[in-house]
N, CA and C atoms as an extended XYZ file, in Angstrom:
228
Properties=species:S:1:pos:R:3:atomname:S:1:resname:S:1:resid:I:1 pbc="F F F"
N       118.790      -33.856     -121.177 N   MET     1
C       119.589      -34.856     -120.493 CA  MET     1
C       119.081      -35.023     -119.069 C   MET     1
N       118.994      -36.237     -118.632 N   ALA     2
C       118.488      -36.539     -117.295 CA  ALA     2
C       119.504      -36.138     -116.233 C   ALA     2
N       118.988      -35.813     -115.057 N   THR     3
C       119.827      -35.587     -113.894 CA  THR     3
C       120.131      -36.948     -113.293 C   THR     3
N       121.405      -37.202     -113.035 N   ARG     4
C       121.829      -38.509     -112.524 CA  ARG     4
C       122.502      -38.345     -111.166 C   ARG     4
N       122.325      -39.360     -110.329 N   ALA     5
C       122.976      -39.357     -109.027 CA  ALA     5
C       123.259      -40.791     -108.609 C   ALA     5
N       124.313      -40.939     -107.836 N   TYR     6
C       124.622      -42.213     -107.215 CA  TYR     6
C       124.164      -42.113     -105.768 C   TYR     6
N       123.423      -43.105     -105.322 N   ILE     7
C       122.897      -43.098     -103.963 CA  ILE     7
C       123.590      -44.211     -103.175 C   ILE     7
N       124.283      -43.827     -102.125 N   LEU     8
C       124.903      -44.783     -101.205 CA  LEU     8
C       123.880      -45.066     -100.118 C   LEU     8
N       123.627      -46.341      -99.855 N   ILE     9
C       122.537      -46.715      -98.965 CA  ILE     9
C       123.039      -47.635      -97.858 C   ILE     9
N       122.707      -47.271      -96.632 N   GLU    10
C       122.966      -48.127      -95.480 CA  GLU    10
C       121.635      -48.767      -95.086 C   GLU    10
N       121.651      -50.076      -94.879 N   THR    11
C       120.417      -50.791      -94.553 CA  THR    11
C       120.476      -51.374      -93.146 C   THR    11
N       119.316      -51.802      -92.669 N   LYS    12
C       119.261      -52.560      -91.427 CA  LYS    12
C       119.960      -53.892      -91.661 C   LYS    12
N       120.474      -54.495      -90.625 N   VAL    13
C       121.161      -55.785      -90.730 CA  VAL    13
C       120.213      -56.807      -91.360 C   VAL    13
N       120.700      -57.469      -92.393 N   GLY    14
C       119.932      -58.509      -93.060 CA  GLY    14
C       118.948      -58.030      -94.106 C   GLY    14
N       118.864      -56.714      -94.337 N   ALA    15
C       117.864      -56.177      -95.259 CA  ALA    15
C       118.403      -55.834      -96.644 C   ALA    15
N       119.695      -55.969      -96.870 N   ALA    16
C       120.297      -55.504      -98.123 CA  ALA    16
C       119.670      -56.150      -99.358 C   ALA    16
N       119.450      -57.444      -99.345 N   ARG    17
C       118.890      -58.117     -100.531 CA  ARG    17
C       117.466      -57.673     -100.828 C   ARG    17
N       116.654      -57.485      -99.802 N   ASP    18
C       115.279      -57.016     -100.015 CA  ASP    18
C       115.262      -55.588     -100.551 C   ASP    18
N       116.140      -54.739     -100.024 N   VAL    19
C       116.235      -53.361     -100.520 CA  VAL    19
C       116.715      -53.374     -101.966 C   VAL    19
N       117.688      -54.217     -102.280 N   LEU    20
C       118.185      -54.331     -103.648 CA  LEU    20
C       117.059      -54.718     -104.606 C   LEU    20
N       116.244      -55.666     -104.227 N   THR    21
C       115.119      -56.092     -105.065 CA  THR    21
C       114.153      -54.931     -105.304 C   THR    21
N       113.865      -54.164     -104.255 N   ALA    22
C       112.963      -53.011     -104.392 CA  ALA    22
C       113.559      -51.942     -105.303 C   ALA    22
N       114.859      -51.680     -105.165 N   LEU    23
C       115.518      -50.680     -106.010 CA  LEU    23
C       115.488      -51.092     -107.479 C   LEU    23
N       115.790      -52.342     -107.749 N   ARG    24
C       115.831      -52.824     -109.133 CA  ARG    24
C       114.464      -52.821     -109.794 C   ARG    24
N       113.409      -52.777     -109.007 N   ALA    25
C       112.046      -52.719     -109.547 CA  ALA    25
C       111.626      -51.292     -109.914 C   ALA    25
N       112.399      -50.299     -109.508 N   MET    26
C       112.055      -48.899     -109.775 CA  MET    26
C       112.463      -48.507     -111.192 C   MET    26
N       111.571      -47.793     -111.875 N   ASP    27
C       111.837      -47.352     -113.246 CA  ASP    27
C       113.015      -46.388     -113.340 C   ASP    27
N       113.177      -45.529     -112.362 N   ASN    28
C       114.221      -44.492     -112.409 CA  ASN    28
C       115.540      -44.937     -111.794 C   ASN    28
N       115.669      -46.234     -111.513 N   VAL    29
C       116.914      -46.781     -110.972 CA  VAL    29
C       117.395      -47.875     -111.932 C   VAL    29
N       118.201      -47.477     -112.952 N   PRO    30
C       118.650      -48.453     -113.941 CA  PRO    30
C       119.693      -49.443     -113.425 C   PRO    30
N       120.393      -49.088     -112.354 N   GLU    31
C       121.417      -49.977     -111.799 CA  GLU    31
C       121.428      -49.882     -110.277 C   GLU    31
N       121.631      -51.026     -109.633 N   ALA    32
C       121.779      -51.068     -108.177 CA  ALA    32
C       122.564      -52.324     -107.826 C   ALA    32
N       123.471      -52.194     -106.887 N   ASP    33
C       124.324      -53.317     -106.501 CA  ASP    33
C       124.613      -53.291     -105.005 C   ASP    33
N       124.814      -54.479     -104.437 N   ILE    34
C       125.341      -54.602     -103.077 CA  ILE    34
C       126.845      -54.348     -103.159 C   ILE    34
N       127.367      -53.582     -102.223 N   ILE    35
C       128.792      -53.247     -102.208 CA  ILE    35
C       129.379      -53.537     -100.828 C   ILE    35
N       130.694      -53.493     -100.750 N   THR    36
C       131.377      -53.651      -99.468 CA  THR    36
C       131.789      -52.277      -98.962 C   THR    36
N       132.046      -52.185      -97.682 N   GLY    37
C       132.486      -50.924      -97.107 CA  GLY    37
C       131.453      -50.362      -96.145 C   GLY    37
N       131.490      -49.076      -95.954 N   THR    38
C       130.613      -48.391      -95.013 CA  THR    38
C       129.141      -48.524      -95.400 C   THR    38
N       128.867      -48.485      -96.689 N   TYR    39
C       127.494      -48.580      -97.169 CA  TYR    39
C       127.235      -49.976      -97.714 C   TYR    39
N       125.973      -50.351      -97.749 N   ASP    40
C       125.584      -51.694      -98.168 CA  ASP    40
C       125.225      -51.785      -99.646 C   ASP    40
N       124.714      -50.683     -100.206 N   LEU    41
C       124.257      -50.670     -101.594 CA  LEU    41
C       124.653      -49.374     -102.273 C   LEU    41
N       124.748      -49.435     -103.593 N   ILE    42
C       124.877      -48.228     -104.404 CA  ILE    42
C       123.860      -48.349     -105.526 C   ILE    42
N       123.189      -47.236     -105.803 N   ALA    43
C       122.177      -47.224     -106.859 CA  ALA    43
C       122.390      -46.004     -107.750 C   ALA    43
N       122.212      -46.188     -109.036 N   LEU    44
C       122.220      -45.084     -109.985 CA  LEU    44
C       120.777      -44.652     -110.169 C   LEU    44
N       120.500      -43.383     -109.930 N   ALA    45
C       119.154      -42.846     -110.091 CA  ALA    45
C       119.154      -41.812     -111.203 C   ALA    45
N       118.086      -41.789     -111.990 N   GLU    46
C       117.939      -40.816     -113.069 CA  GLU    46
C       116.564      -40.168     -112.978 C   GLU    46
N       116.534      -38.854     -113.184 N   ALA    47
C       115.276      -38.115     -113.154 CA  ALA    47
C       115.369      -36.965     -114.154 C   ALA    47
N       114.237      -36.380     -114.470 N   ASP    48
C       114.207      -35.289     -115.452 CA  ASP    48
C       114.917      -34.035     -114.966 C   ASP    48
N       114.874      -33.779     -113.663 N   ASP    49
C       115.486      -32.573     -113.103 CA  ASP    49
C       115.760      -32.805     -111.609 C   ASP    49
N       116.338      -31.800     -110.963 N   MET    50
C       116.701      -31.942     -109.547 CA  MET    50
C       115.481      -32.125     -108.645 C   MET    50
N       114.391      -31.452     -108.971 N   VAL    51
C       113.181      -31.593     -108.160 CA  VAL    51
C       112.692      -33.037     -108.202 C   VAL    51
N       112.660      -33.623     -109.383 N   ALA    52
C       112.225      -35.017     -109.518 CA  ALA    52
C       113.216      -35.964     -108.852 C   ALA    52
N       114.504      -35.639     -108.914 N   LEU    53
C       115.513      -36.479     -108.257 CA  LEU    53
C       115.344      -36.453     -106.746 C   LEU    53
N       115.141      -35.276     -106.191 N   VAL    54
C       114.915      -35.152     -104.752 CA  VAL    54
C       113.681      -35.952     -104.342 C   VAL    54
N       112.623      -35.869     -105.134 N   ASP    55
C       111.409      -36.626     -104.840 CA  ASP    55
C       111.674      -38.128     -104.890 C   ASP    55
N       112.429      -38.563     -105.877 N   LEU    56
C       112.761      -39.978     -106.004 CA  LEU    56
C       113.494      -40.479     -104.758 C   LEU    56
N       114.473      -39.710     -104.313 N   VAL    57
C       115.268      -40.137     -103.155 CA  VAL    57
C       114.461      -40.066     -101.865 C   VAL    57
N       113.803      -38.936     -101.625 N   THR    58
C       113.137      -38.747     -100.331 CA  THR    58
C       111.796      -39.461     -100.219 C   THR    58
N       111.058      -39.542     -101.301 N   ALA    59
C       109.724      -40.148     -101.229 CA  ALA    59
C       109.719      -41.635     -101.558 C   ALA    59
N       110.725      -42.092     -102.300 N   GLN    60
C       110.711      -43.485     -102.715 CA  GLN    60
C       111.851      -44.287     -102.089 C   GLN    60
N       113.083      -43.927     -102.385 N   VAL    61
C       114.223      -44.723     -101.913 CA  VAL    61
C       114.280      -44.751     -100.392 C   VAL    61
N       114.165      -43.607      -99.753 N   GLN    62
C       114.281      -43.561      -98.294 CA  GLN    62
C       113.103      -44.229      -97.590 C   GLN    62
N       112.029      -44.481      -98.309 N   ASN    63
C       110.865      -45.140      -97.713 CA  ASN    63
C       110.837      -46.648      -97.938 C   ASN    63
N       111.844      -47.197      -98.576 N   ILE    64
C       111.918      -48.651      -98.734 CA  ILE    64
C       112.182      -49.261      -97.360 C   ILE    64
N       111.419      -50.287      -97.034 N   GLU    65
C       111.596      -50.976      -95.753 CA  GLU    65
C       113.023      -51.519      -95.645 C   GLU    65
N       113.706      -51.152      -94.578 N   GLY    66
C       115.074      -51.610      -94.352 CA  GLY    66
C       116.134      -50.561      -94.614 C   GLY    66
N       115.788      -49.459      -95.274 N   VAL    67
C       116.758      -48.391      -95.522 CA  VAL    67
C       116.934      -47.582      -94.241 C   VAL    67
N       118.172      -47.460      -93.803 N   GLU    68
C       118.492      -46.691      -92.602 CA  GLU    68
C       118.873      -45.251      -92.940 C   GLU    68
N       119.778      -45.075      -93.915 N   ARG    69
C       120.193      -43.725      -94.318 CA  ARG    69
C       120.771      -43.764      -95.718 C   ARG    69
N       120.796      -42.596      -96.343 N   THR    70
C       121.329      -42.494      -97.699 CA  THR    70
C       122.251      -41.284      -97.810 C   THR    70
N       123.152      -41.376      -98.780 N   ILE    71
C       123.976      -40.244      -99.200 CA  ILE    71
C       123.785      -40.152     -100.707 C   ILE    71
N       123.373      -38.985     -101.189 N   THR    72
C       123.134      -38.800     -102.615 CA  THR    72
C       124.265      -37.972     -103.208 C   THR    72
N       124.902      -38.516     -104.241 N   CYS    73
C       126.014      -37.868     -104.921 CA  CYS    73
C       125.574      -37.558     -106.344 C   CYS    73
N       125.247      -36.289     -106.602 N   VAL    74
C       124.756      -35.882     -107.914 CA  VAL    74
C       125.925      -35.849     -108.894 C   VAL    74
N       125.736      -36.459     -110.066 N   ALA    75
C       126.776      -36.447     -111.103 CA  ALA    75
C       126.828      -35.071     -111.751 C   ALA    75
N       128.035      -34.568     -111.921 N   ALA    76
C       128.218      -33.233     -112.489 CA  ALA    76
C       128.320      -33.267     -113.998 C   ALA    76
């Protein structure tokens, strides 16, 4: 079973749609949406294990142009 996490993403002003497009293009992100509230986006991420999940978040999601910060909530 894959390790799953919800990633709350805060973006630079005006960057939410571009970040959303980049997230939806990722193989390990089956769902991503713009949301209201403190964060601008939420994404569901799936990986084989925690090491791969950490790599996905830190090496890929956090490096998308326009991403300011993330909060990763691992599904139990």
